[in-house]
Coordinates of C-alpha atoms and ligand atoms in Angstrom, one line a residue:
M125 CA -3.0 -51.7 -25.0
N126 CA 0.7 -50.6 -24.6
A127 CA 1.9 -53.6 -26.5
R128 CA -0.4 -53.1 -29.4
L129 CA 0.2 -49.3 -29.8
L130 CA 4.0 -49.7 -29.3
T131 CA 4.1 -52.5 -31.8
Q132 CA 2.0 -50.7 -34.4
G133 CA 4.0 -47.5 -34.0
G134 CA 7.2 -49.4 -34.6
F135 CA 8.7 -48.9 -31.1
I136 CA 9.0 -52.6 -30.0
E137 CA 8.7 -56.1 -31.3
K138 CA 8.0 -59.1 -29.3
Q139 CA 10.5 -61.9 -29.2
A140 CA 8.5 -64.2 -26.7
A141 CA 6.0 -63.6 -23.9
G142 CA 7.4 -60.8 -21.7
I143 CA 10.5 -60.4 -23.9
Y144 CA 10.8 -57.5 -26.3
N145 CA 13.1 -55.9 -28.8
F146 CA 13.4 -52.1 -28.6
L147 CA 13.5 -50.7 -32.2
P148 CA 15.1 -47.3 -33.1
L149 CA 12.0 -45.2 -32.1
G150 CA 11.5 -47.2 -28.9
L151 CA 15.1 -46.9 -27.9
R152 CA 15.0 -43.2 -28.3
V153 CA 12.0 -43.0 -25.9
L154 CA 13.8 -45.4 -23.4
G155 CA 16.9 -43.2 -23.6
K156 CA 15.0 -40.1 -22.7
V157 CA 13.2 -41.8 -19.8
N158 CA 16.6 -43.1 -18.6
N159 CA 18.1 -39.6 -18.7
I160 CA 15.3 -38.1 -16.7
I161 CA 15.7 -40.9 -14.1
R162 CA 19.5 -40.5 -14.1
D163 CA 19.2 -36.7 -13.6
E164 CA 16.9 -37.1 -10.6
M165 CA 19.1 -39.8 -9.0
N166 CA 22.2 -37.6 -9.5
K167 CA 20.4 -34.7 -7.8
V168 CA 20.1 -36.9 -4.6
E169 CA 23.8 -37.7 -4.9
G170 CA 23.3 -41.1 -6.4
Q171 CA 26.5 -42.3 -8.2
E172 CA 25.9 -44.4 -11.3
I173 CA 27.6 -47.8 -11.5
F174 CA 27.0 -50.9 -13.6
M175 CA 26.8 -54.4 -11.9
P176 CA 26.7 -57.8 -13.6
V177 CA 23.6 -59.7 -14.7
L178 CA 25.2 -63.0 -13.8
H179 CA 25.4 -63.6 -10.1
S180 CA 27.0 -66.5 -8.3
R181 CA 24.2 -68.6 -6.7
E182 CA 26.2 -68.7 -3.5
I183 CA 25.4 -65.1 -2.7
W184 CA 21.7 -65.7 -3.2
K185 CA 21.9 -68.7 -0.8
A186 CA 23.6 -66.5 1.8
T187 CA 20.6 -64.1 2.1
G188 CA 18.0 -66.9 1.9
R189 CA 16.4 -65.4 -1.3
D190 CA 17.6 -68.4 -3.4
Q191 CA 14.8 -70.1 -1.6
S192 CA 12.3 -67.3 -0.8
M193 CA 12.3 -66.1 -4.5
D194 CA 12.5 -69.6 -5.9
G195 CA 9.5 -69.1 -8.2
V196 CA 10.9 -66.1 -10.0
L197 CA 14.6 -66.8 -10.2
Y198 CA 16.2 -67.9 -13.5
R199 CA 19.1 -70.1 -12.7
T200 CA 21.8 -71.2 -15.1
R201 CA 25.1 -73.2 -15.1
G202 CA 28.5 -72.7 -16.7
T203 CA 30.3 -75.6 -18.4
D204 CA 32.2 -76.3 -15.2
D205 CA 28.9 -76.8 -13.4
Q206 CA 29.2 -73.6 -11.5
E207 CA 25.7 -72.2 -10.7
F208 CA 24.5 -68.7 -11.4
V209 CA 21.4 -66.6 -10.9
L210 CA 20.2 -64.1 -13.6
G211 CA 19.7 -61.1 -11.4
P212 CA 16.1 -60.2 -10.5
S213 CA 17.5 -57.5 -8.2
H214 CA 20.9 -56.5 -6.9
E215 CA 21.0 -56.4 -3.1
E216 CA 23.1 -59.5 -3.1
V217 CA 25.7 -57.9 -5.3
V218 CA 25.7 -54.3 -4.1
T219 CA 26.0 -55.0 -0.4
P220 CA 29.3 -56.9 -0.5
L221 CA 30.5 -54.5 -3.2
V222 CA 30.0 -51.5 -1.0
K223 CA 31.3 -53.4 2.0
T224 CA 34.7 -53.7 0.2
F225 CA 35.1 -49.9 0.1
I226 CA 33.2 -48.5 3.0
K227 CA 34.9 -49.1 6.4
S228 CA 34.2 -46.0 8.5
Y229 CA 31.3 -43.7 9.4
K230 CA 33.2 -41.0 7.5
D231 CA 32.4 -42.8 4.3
L232 CA 28.7 -42.6 4.8
P233 CA 26.1 -41.9 3.6
L234 CA 26.5 -43.4 0.1
A235 CA 24.0 -44.0 -2.7
V236 CA 24.8 -46.0 -5.8
Y237 CA 22.5 -46.8 -8.7
Q238 CA 22.5 -48.5 -12.0
I239 CA 20.2 -48.9 -15.1
Q240 CA 20.4 -52.6 -15.8
T241 CA 18.4 -55.5 -17.2
K242 CA 16.6 -57.7 -14.7
F243 CA 15.2 -61.2 -15.1
R244 CA 12.1 -62.6 -13.3
N245 CA 10.2 -65.7 -14.3
E246 CA 6.9 -63.9 -14.4
P247 CA 3.9 -66.2 -14.7
R248 CA 1.7 -63.4 -16.0
A249 CA 3.9 -62.0 -18.7
K250 CA 1.1 -60.7 -21.0
S251 CA 0.8 -57.0 -20.3
G252 CA 3.3 -55.8 -23.0
V253 CA 6.3 -54.0 -21.5
L254 CA 4.4 -53.5 -18.2
R255 CA 5.3 -57.0 -17.0
G256 CA 8.4 -58.5 -18.6
R257 CA 10.5 -61.6 -17.9
E258 CA 13.4 -59.6 -19.1
F259 CA 13.1 -55.9 -18.3
G260 CA 15.0 -52.7 -17.7
M261 CA 15.3 -51.2 -14.2
K262 CA 16.9 -48.4 -12.4
D263 CA 17.8 -49.7 -9.0
M264 CA 19.5 -47.5 -6.4
Y265 CA 20.8 -48.5 -3.0
S266 CA 21.6 -46.2 -0.1
F267 CA 23.8 -46.9 3.0
H268 CA 23.6 -45.0 6.2
L269 CA 25.2 -44.8 9.7
T270 CA 21.8 -44.3 11.5
E271 CA 18.2 -45.0 10.9
E272 CA 17.4 -41.3 11.1
D273 CA 19.8 -40.6 8.3
L274 CA 18.1 -43.3 6.2
D275 CA 14.7 -41.8 7.0
A276 CA 15.8 -38.3 5.8
Y277 CA 17.3 -39.7 2.6
Y278 CA 14.2 -41.8 2.0
D279 CA 12.0 -38.7 2.2
R280 CA 14.3 -37.0 -0.4
C281 CA 13.9 -40.0 -2.7
K282 CA 10.1 -39.7 -2.5
I283 CA 10.4 -36.2 -4.0
A284 CA 12.9 -37.4 -6.6
Y285 CA 10.5 -40.1 -7.7
T286 CA 7.6 -37.7 -7.9
N287 CA 9.8 -35.5 -10.1
V288 CA 10.7 -38.4 -12.4
Y289 CA 7.0 -39.1 -13.2
E290 CA 6.1 -35.5 -13.5
R291 CA 8.9 -34.9 -16.0
C292 CA 7.7 -38.0 -18.0
G293 CA 4.3 -36.2 -18.3
L294 CA 2.6 -38.4 -15.6
K295 CA 0.8 -37.6 -12.4
S296 CA 1.9 -40.0 -9.7
Y297 CA 0.3 -41.0 -6.4
M298 CA 2.5 -42.2 -3.6
I299 CA 0.9 -45.0 -1.6
E300 CA 1.9 -47.0 1.5
A301 CA 2.6 -50.5 0.3
S302 CA 1.9 -53.8 1.9
G303 CA 5.6 -54.7 1.5
G304 CA 5.6 -58.0 -0.3
A305 CA 8.7 -60.1 0.1
F306 CA 10.8 -57.3 1.6
S307 CA 9.2 -55.5 4.6
D308 CA 5.7 -54.9 5.9
K309 CA 5.7 -51.2 6.8
F310 CA 8.6 -49.3 5.4
S311 CA 7.8 -49.2 1.7
H312 CA 5.9 -47.0 -0.7
E313 CA 4.6 -47.5 -4.2
F314 CA 4.2 -44.9 -6.9
S315 CA 1.0 -45.3 -8.9
I316 CA -0.1 -43.8 -12.2
L317 CA -3.9 -43.7 -13.0
T318 CA -5.0 -45.5 -16.1
P319 CA -8.0 -47.7 -16.8
A320 CA -5.6 -50.5 -17.8
G321 CA -4.1 -50.6 -14.3
E322 CA -4.0 -53.9 -12.3
D323 CA -4.3 -52.2 -9.0
T324 CA -7.3 -50.4 -7.5
I325 CA -6.4 -47.4 -5.4
L326 CA -8.4 -45.0 -3.3
I327 CA -7.7 -41.3 -3.6
C328 CA -8.7 -38.5 -1.3
D329 CA -8.7 -35.3 -3.2
K330 CA -9.1 -33.2 0.0
C331 CA -5.8 -34.3 1.6
G332 CA -4.1 -36.0 -1.3
A333 CA -3.8 -39.4 0.5
A334 CA -3.8 -42.4 -1.8
Q335 CA -4.1 -46.0 -0.6
N336 CA -4.1 -49.4 -2.2
I337 CA -7.6 -50.8 -1.7
E338 CA -6.1 -54.1 -0.6
I339 CA -4.8 -52.6 2.7
A340 CA -6.8 -49.3 2.8
Q341 CA -8.2 -47.7 5.9
G342 CA -11.2 -45.4 5.9
K343 CA -14.3 -44.2 7.7
Y344 CA -17.6 -46.0 7.2
A345 CA -20.9 -44.5 8.2
E346 CA -21.7 -44.9 11.9
P347 CA -25.3 -45.8 13.1
E348 CA -26.1 -42.1 13.7
D349 CA -25.3 -41.4 10.1
F350 CA -28.0 -43.8 8.8
G351 CA -31.0 -41.3 8.8
E352 CA -34.1 -42.3 10.7
D353 CA -32.9 -45.9 11.4
G354 CA -29.7 -44.6 12.8
K355 CA -31.3 -42.0 15.0
A356 CA -33.5 -44.6 16.5
N357 CA -30.4 -46.6 17.2
A358 CA -28.4 -43.8 18.7
K359 CA -31.2 -43.0 21.2
E360 CA -32.1 -46.6 21.8
K361 CA -31.7 -48.0 25.3
P362 CA -30.1 -51.5 25.5
L363 CA -32.9 -54.0 25.8
P364 CA -32.8 -57.5 27.3
M365 CA -31.7 -60.0 24.7
K366 CA -34.2 -62.5 23.5
E367 CA -34.2 -65.7 21.4
V368 CA -36.6 -65.6 18.4
E369 CA -37.6 -68.2 15.8
A370 CA -35.8 -67.4 12.5
K371 CA -36.8 -69.5 9.6
R372 CA -34.5 -67.9 7.0
G373 CA -31.7 -68.4 4.6
P374 CA -28.0 -68.0 5.7
S375 CA -27.4 -64.6 4.1
I376 CA -27.4 -61.2 5.7
E377 CA -30.2 -60.1 3.3
A378 CA -32.4 -63.0 4.5
G379 CA -31.9 -61.7 8.1
C380 CA -32.8 -58.2 7.1
E381 CA -36.0 -59.4 5.4
L382 CA -37.0 -61.5 8.3
H383 CA -36.3 -58.9 11.0
G384 CA -37.3 -55.9 8.9
C385 CA -34.0 -54.1 9.7
P386 CA -31.1 -52.6 7.8
A387 CA -27.9 -54.7 7.3
W388 CA -25.9 -52.7 9.9
K389 CA -28.2 -54.0 12.7
I390 CA -27.1 -57.5 12.1
L391 CA -23.9 -59.0 13.5
K392 CA -22.0 -60.9 10.8
T393 CA -19.7 -63.7 12.0
V394 CA -17.3 -65.2 9.4
V395 CA -15.3 -68.2 10.5
Y396 CA -11.7 -68.7 9.4
E397 CA -9.2 -71.5 9.9
V398 CA -6.0 -69.9 11.2
E399 CA -2.9 -72.0 10.7
D400 CA -2.0 -73.7 14.0
D401 CA -4.7 -71.7 15.8
G402 CA -7.9 -73.5 14.8
L403 CA -11.1 -71.7 14.2
V404 CA -11.6 -68.0 14.7
G405 CA -14.8 -66.1 14.2
I406 CA -14.4 -62.5 12.9
C407 CA -17.4 -60.4 14.0
I408 CA -18.2 -57.4 11.8
R409 CA -21.2 -55.2 11.1
G410 CA -23.6 -56.8 8.6
D411 CA -23.3 -54.1 6.0
L412 CA -19.5 -54.3 5.8
Q413 CA -17.1 -56.8 4.2
I414 CA -14.0 -58.4 5.7
N415 CA -10.7 -57.7 4.1
E416 CA -8.9 -61.1 4.5
L417 CA -5.4 -59.5 4.0
K418 CA -6.1 -57.6 7.2
V419 CA -7.1 -60.8 9.0
E420 CA -3.9 -62.5 7.8
K421 CA -1.8 -59.5 9.0
Y422 CA -3.5 -59.6 12.4
F423 CA -2.7 -63.2 12.9
K424 CA 0.6 -63.1 11.0
K425 CA -0.3 -66.5 9.8
Q426 CA -2.1 -68.1 6.8
I427 CA -5.8 -68.1 7.0
R428 CA -8.6 -69.6 4.9
P429 CA -12.4 -69.4 5.2
A430 CA -13.7 -72.5 7.0
S431 CA -15.5 -74.9 4.7
P432 CA -19.1 -76.0 5.3
E433 CA -17.7 -79.5 6.2
M434 CA -15.3 -78.0 8.7
L435 CA -18.1 -75.9 10.3
K436 CA -20.3 -79.0 10.6
K437 CA -17.5 -81.0 12.1
A438 CA -16.8 -78.3 14.7
G439 CA -20.5 -78.3 15.7
L440 CA -21.3 -74.9 14.2
V441 CA -24.6 -74.2 12.3
Q442 CA -23.8 -72.4 9.1
G443 CA -25.8 -69.1 8.8
F444 CA -26.5 -69.0 12.5
I445 CA -23.0 -68.6 14.0
G446 CA -22.4 -65.9 16.6
P447 CA -20.5 -65.1 19.7
V448 CA -23.6 -65.5 22.0
N449 CA -24.6 -68.8 23.5
M450 CA -21.7 -70.8 21.9
P451 CA -21.9 -74.4 23.2
A452 CA -18.8 -75.0 25.4
K453 CA -17.8 -78.1 23.4
V454 CA -17.2 -75.9 20.3
K455 CA -13.5 -74.8 20.0
I456 CA -13.6 -71.3 18.5
S457 CA -12.5 -67.9 19.6
F458 CA -14.0 -64.5 18.5
I459 CA -12.3 -61.3 17.4
G460 CA -14.4 -58.2 16.7
D461 CA -14.0 -55.5 14.1
H462 CA -14.3 -52.0 15.6
S463 CA -17.6 -51.5 13.7
I464 CA -19.6 -53.7 16.1
K465 CA -18.9 -51.5 19.1
N466 CA -21.4 -48.7 18.3
V467 CA -24.5 -50.8 17.4
T468 CA -27.1 -51.1 20.2
N469 CA -29.5 -54.1 20.2
I470 CA -27.8 -55.9 17.4
I471 CA -29.1 -59.2 16.0
T472 CA -27.1 -62.4 15.7
G473 CA -27.5 -66.1 15.0
A474 CA -28.0 -68.2 18.1
N475 CA -25.7 -71.1 17.2
A476 CA -28.9 -73.2 16.6
K477 CA -30.8 -73.9 13.4
D478 CA -33.5 -71.3 12.7
V479 CA -32.9 -69.4 15.9
D480 CA -31.7 -65.8 16.2
I481 CA -31.1 -63.6 19.2
I482 CA -32.2 -60.0 19.1
N483 CA -31.2 -57.1 21.4
V484 CA -27.7 -58.3 21.8
N485 CA -25.2 -55.8 23.4
I486 CA -21.5 -56.1 23.6
G487 CA -20.1 -56.1 27.1
T488 CA -23.4 -57.2 28.6
D489 CA -24.3 -60.2 26.5
Y490 CA -21.0 -61.2 25.0
T491 CA -17.4 -60.3 24.7
V492 CA -14.7 -60.8 22.1
E493 CA -11.0 -61.5 22.8
D494 CA -9.8 -58.5 20.9
F495 CA -10.8 -55.7 18.5
A496 CA -9.0 -54.8 15.3
D497 CA -9.6 -53.3 11.9
F498 CA -10.8 -55.9 9.4
V499 CA -12.9 -53.7 7.1
Q500 CA -12.6 -53.9 3.4
V501 CA -12.6 -50.2 2.5
R502 CA -14.6 -49.0 -0.6
G503 CA -14.9 -45.8 -2.6
S504 CA -18.1 -45.0 -0.7
F505 CA -16.1 -44.6 2.5
K506 CA -14.6 -41.4 3.8
C507 CA -10.9 -40.7 4.1
G508 CA -9.5 -41.9 7.4
K509 CA -7.2 -39.0 7.7
C510 CA -9.4 -36.0 6.8
G511 CA -12.9 -37.2 6.3
G512 CA -12.9 -36.2 2.6
A513 CA -14.6 -38.2 -0.1
L514 CA -12.7 -41.2 -1.6
R515 CA -12.7 -42.2 -5.2
E516 CA -11.7 -45.6 -6.6
E517 CA -9.3 -45.6 -9.5
K518 CA -7.4 -48.2 -11.5
A519 CA -3.7 -47.6 -11.4
I520 CA -0.4 -49.0 -12.5
E521 CA 2.5 -49.4 -10.1
A522 CA 5.4 -47.5 -11.6
G523 CA 8.0 -47.7 -8.9
N524 CA 8.7 -48.5 -5.3
I525 CA 11.0 -47.6 -2.5
F526 CA 11.9 -49.7 0.6
K527 CA 13.7 -49.1 3.9
L528 CA 15.6 -52.4 4.2
G529 CA 17.1 -51.6 7.6
T530 CA 20.0 -54.0 8.3
K531 CA 18.6 -57.2 6.6
F532 CA 21.1 -57.3 3.8
T533 CA 24.0 -55.7 5.6
D534 CA 23.7 -58.1 8.5
A535 CA 23.7 -61.0 6.0
V536 CA 27.2 -60.1 4.9
S537 CA 28.4 -58.7 8.3
F538 CA 28.8 -55.3 6.9
T539 CA 29.6 -52.9 9.7
V540 CA 31.5 -49.6 10.0
T541 CA 33.5 -48.0 12.8
N542 CA 31.7 -45.1 14.4
K543 CA 33.3 -42.1 16.1
D544 CA 34.1 -44.2 19.2
Q545 CA 35.9 -46.8 17.1
K546 CA 33.1 -49.3 17.7
Q547 CA 31.7 -51.5 14.9
V548 CA 28.1 -50.5 14.2
P549 CA 25.5 -51.9 11.7
V550 CA 24.8 -50.1 8.4
F551 CA 21.2 -49.2 7.4
M552 CA 20.1 -49.6 3.9
G553 CA 17.4 -48.4 1.6
C554 CA 16.5 -49.4 -2.0
Y555 CA 14.7 -47.5 -4.7
G556 CA 13.4 -49.1 -8.0
I557 CA 11.8 -47.8 -11.1
G558 CA 11.2 -50.2 -14.0
N559 CA 12.3 -48.0 -16.9
T560 CA 10.9 -50.2 -19.7
R561 CA 7.7 -50.6 -17.6
L562 CA 7.6 -46.8 -17.3
V563 CA 7.6 -46.5 -21.2
G564 CA 4.5 -48.8 -21.2
T565 CA 2.9 -46.9 -18.4
I566 CA 3.3 -43.6 -20.4
V567 CA 1.6 -45.2 -23.3
E568 CA -1.3 -46.5 -21.2
A569 CA -1.8 -43.1 -19.7
C570 CA -1.2 -41.1 -22.9
H571 CA -3.0 -42.3 -26.0
D572 CA -6.3 -42.0 -28.0
E573 CA -8.0 -44.3 -30.4
N574 CA -5.5 -43.3 -33.2
G575 CA -2.3 -44.0 -31.3
I576 CA 0.2 -42.8 -28.8
I577 CA 0.4 -39.1 -27.6
W578 CA 3.9 -38.8 -26.4
P579 CA 4.6 -36.1 -23.8
K580 CA 7.2 -33.7 -25.2
S581 CA 9.9 -34.7 -22.7
V582 CA 10.0 -38.4 -23.8
A583 CA 8.8 -38.2 -27.4
P584 CA 11.3 -40.0 -29.7
Y585 CA 11.4 -36.8 -31.9
H586 CA 9.7 -33.4 -31.4
V587 CA 8.4 -32.9 -34.9
H588 CA 7.0 -35.1 -37.6
L589 CA 7.8 -33.3 -40.8
I590 CA 5.7 -34.6 -43.7
T591 CA 5.7 -33.8 -47.4
L592 CA 2.7 -34.5 -49.6
G593 CA 2.7 -35.1 -53.3
N594 CA 5.8 -35.0 -55.6
D595 CA 6.0 -31.2 -56.0
E596 CA 9.7 -30.4 -56.5
E597 CA 9.4 -27.0 -54.8
A598 CA 7.7 -28.5 -51.8
T599 CA 10.4 -31.1 -51.4
K600 CA 13.1 -28.5 -51.7
K601 CA 11.4 -26.4 -49.0
A602 CA 10.9 -29.4 -46.7
D603 CA 14.6 -30.4 -47.1
K604 CA 15.6 -26.9 -46.1
L605 CA 13.2 -26.8 -43.1
Y606 CA 14.5 -30.1 -41.9
E607 CA 18.1 -28.7 -41.9
E608 CA 17.1 -25.5 -40.2
L609 CA 15.1 -27.2 -37.5
T610 CA 17.9 -29.7 -36.9
E611 CA 20.4 -26.9 -36.6
A612 CA 18.1 -25.2 -34.1
G613 CA 18.4 -28.3 -31.9
I614 CA 14.9 -29.7 -32.8
E615 CA 14.6 -33.4 -33.3
V616 CA 12.8 -34.1 -36.5
L617 CA 11.4 -37.3 -38.0
Y618 CA 11.2 -36.6 -41.7
D619 CA 8.6 -38.5 -43.7
D620 CA 9.5 -37.9 -47.4
R621 CA 8.0 -41.2 -48.6
T622 CA 5.8 -41.0 -51.7
D623 CA 2.8 -42.7 -49.9
S624 CA -0.6 -41.1 -49.8
A625 CA -1.6 -38.4 -47.3
G626 CA -3.9 -41.0 -45.6
V627 CA -1.1 -43.5 -45.0
K628 CA 1.3 -40.8 -43.8
F629 CA -1.2 -39.2 -41.4
K630 CA -2.3 -42.5 -40.0
D631 CA 1.4 -43.4 -39.3
S632 CA 1.9 -40.0 -37.8
D633 CA -0.9 -40.5 -35.3
L634 CA 0.3 -43.9 -34.4
I635 CA 3.9 -42.7 -33.8
G636 CA 2.4 -39.8 -31.8
L637 CA 5.1 -37.1 -32.0
P638 CA 4.0 -33.8 -30.3
L639 CA 3.9 -31.7 -33.5
R640 CA 3.1 -32.5 -37.1
I641 CA 4.2 -30.2 -39.9
V642 CA 2.9 -30.7 -43.4
I643 CA 4.4 -29.1 -46.5
S644 CA 2.6 -29.5 -49.9
K645 CA 2.0 -27.5 -53.0
R646 CA -1.2 -26.3 -51.5
T647 CA 0.5 -24.9 -48.3
L648 CA 3.2 -23.3 -50.3
E649 CA 0.6 -21.4 -52.3
R650 CA 0.1 -19.5 -49.0
D651 CA 3.8 -19.5 -48.2
S652 CA 3.0 -21.5 -45.1
V653 CA 3.0 -24.9 -43.5
E654 CA 0.2 -26.9 -41.9
W655 CA 0.8 -27.1 -38.1
K656 CA -1.1 -29.7 -36.0
E657 CA -0.4 -30.7 -32.4
R658 CA -1.0 -34.3 -31.4
A659 CA -2.2 -33.6 -27.9
P660 CA -5.8 -32.6 -27.5
S661 CA -6.5 -29.0 -26.8
T662 CA -7.3 -27.9 -23.3
D663 CA -11.0 -28.7 -23.7
G664 CA -10.1 -32.3 -24.6
K665 CA -11.2 -31.9 -28.2
P666 CA -8.6 -32.8 -31.0
S667 CA -6.3 -30.0 -31.8
E668 CA -7.2 -28.1 -35.0
A669 CA -4.7 -27.8 -37.8
K670 CA -3.6 -24.3 -38.6
N671 CA -1.4 -22.5 -41.0
V672 CA 1.9 -21.0 -39.9
A673 CA 3.9 -18.6 -42.2
F674 CA 7.0 -20.3 -43.6
K675 CA 9.3 -17.6 -42.3
D676 CA 8.0 -18.1 -38.7
V677 CA 8.1 -21.9 -38.5
V678 CA 11.5 -22.4 -36.9
K679 CA 10.9 -19.8 -34.3
E680 CA 7.5 -21.1 -33.5
V681 CA 8.7 -24.7 -33.3
V682 CA 11.5 -23.8 -30.9
K683 CA 9.0 -22.0 -28.7
F684 CA 6.6 -25.0 -28.8
V685 CA 9.3 -27.5 -27.9
K686 CA 10.6 -25.3 -25.0
D687 CA 7.2 -24.6 -23.6
Ligands
ZN2084 ZN1 -8.1 -37.2 3.1

């Protein structure tokens, strides 16, 4: 969507997949976005620098990322066969750079940033300026004597980031991120809601917490919350377990039908092959799904669901696997999700074809090696922090911040002398916002079927001044108004083409400036202009056009732009 609207409105033009030209209108928007980012980074004492795009491959080898980021790096060679990397990020450059100047604790903390072009060989470069192979980015790096100082600065940057999005007309949600290639707990993403988003996030409106659904935690209903069925369960006494004949299909639904019970009364066991560890059965309540990312995190190893052939080879009976009565010859271990703890008299497969076991109770009838959280959280769950309702929304990631610790400073032996003249490590944070991506995000979040609706703060111009017809008097008046508005500090895009009203209005909607002012013979008969705002009115309906007296226009426009 952003690519189509930005192209039709004359903001960008594609050169190749993921590579765009910014045209005059687009560059004005990008410049405004950059200035907002710059201003917020300056407020947290960031100092602007400008680093090279071309990096010696040696420095990428030194941190190991020449290999770990192999799939996304663009590499190139000079005529003398010297190898270079086109920078996808700048830790490798900034850390030795700062090391050159910073020797003592007295020089810290320090934060430097740049607004620079990055290169990543992006296999999915098809979302307009949201995901480019060549794209703009503000990247800031901070350096600290202690971890506590990094923590405090990191918290200030969270606020600075929220300010950037707000000033760009966007509401952002800060979510704890899974970390990716950098770190696994000290990072946050900033997400903007839009139906075009690639991410699904869960928002709690009660406490404001937002989570990525991939790693989200939340509260599911416990047995006592399940009405009559649940009450029966909560009061139920544990009964002696019993094998029963179970001619059924392998699904949980088939078990429910056969035993006439809700899904939560069935123990679901899913078998995974864990790298180097063999087979592991994850036991979870039958109505819940397993989040495989959580399983992977638990084992800190690659996992994959065991294939039917693998199950057969191991002596397991598909559809009837469970932690009770496992034949000794089968090599498998069991880990339980917390959800299975509170179900009395649960039902499981008996590790034999067409046999189930009812009235199974953990502790009495079986044990698992460990408990952990493996649940795939959904919008129907409650917030894990406050119990409020969760809602699922599509979102775009519009920035992220990381606590890097000493990973990159260690790699180049960057230390400083502390008060006791001892060499101590330097702690580092990094803070990124894709500025070209942010332009695309604004478009995704702010448009209607006719085109873009730029927030005032980033609109390429404030006012679209349009003349209709060839009336000499109207043209004269419009020329004069253009001059007066410009003198008053208003940015005006003046459409004095001789095209029809239809063409001019259509273009005006596509370009999406906050205010459209039309002057024609007809408006001049009332000594006024036609005033129409691009953004919908507060009730969501399109704003109505109105007449504003000619003598008041400049004053009213200044007021509108400042508001
Ligand atoms: Zn909450």
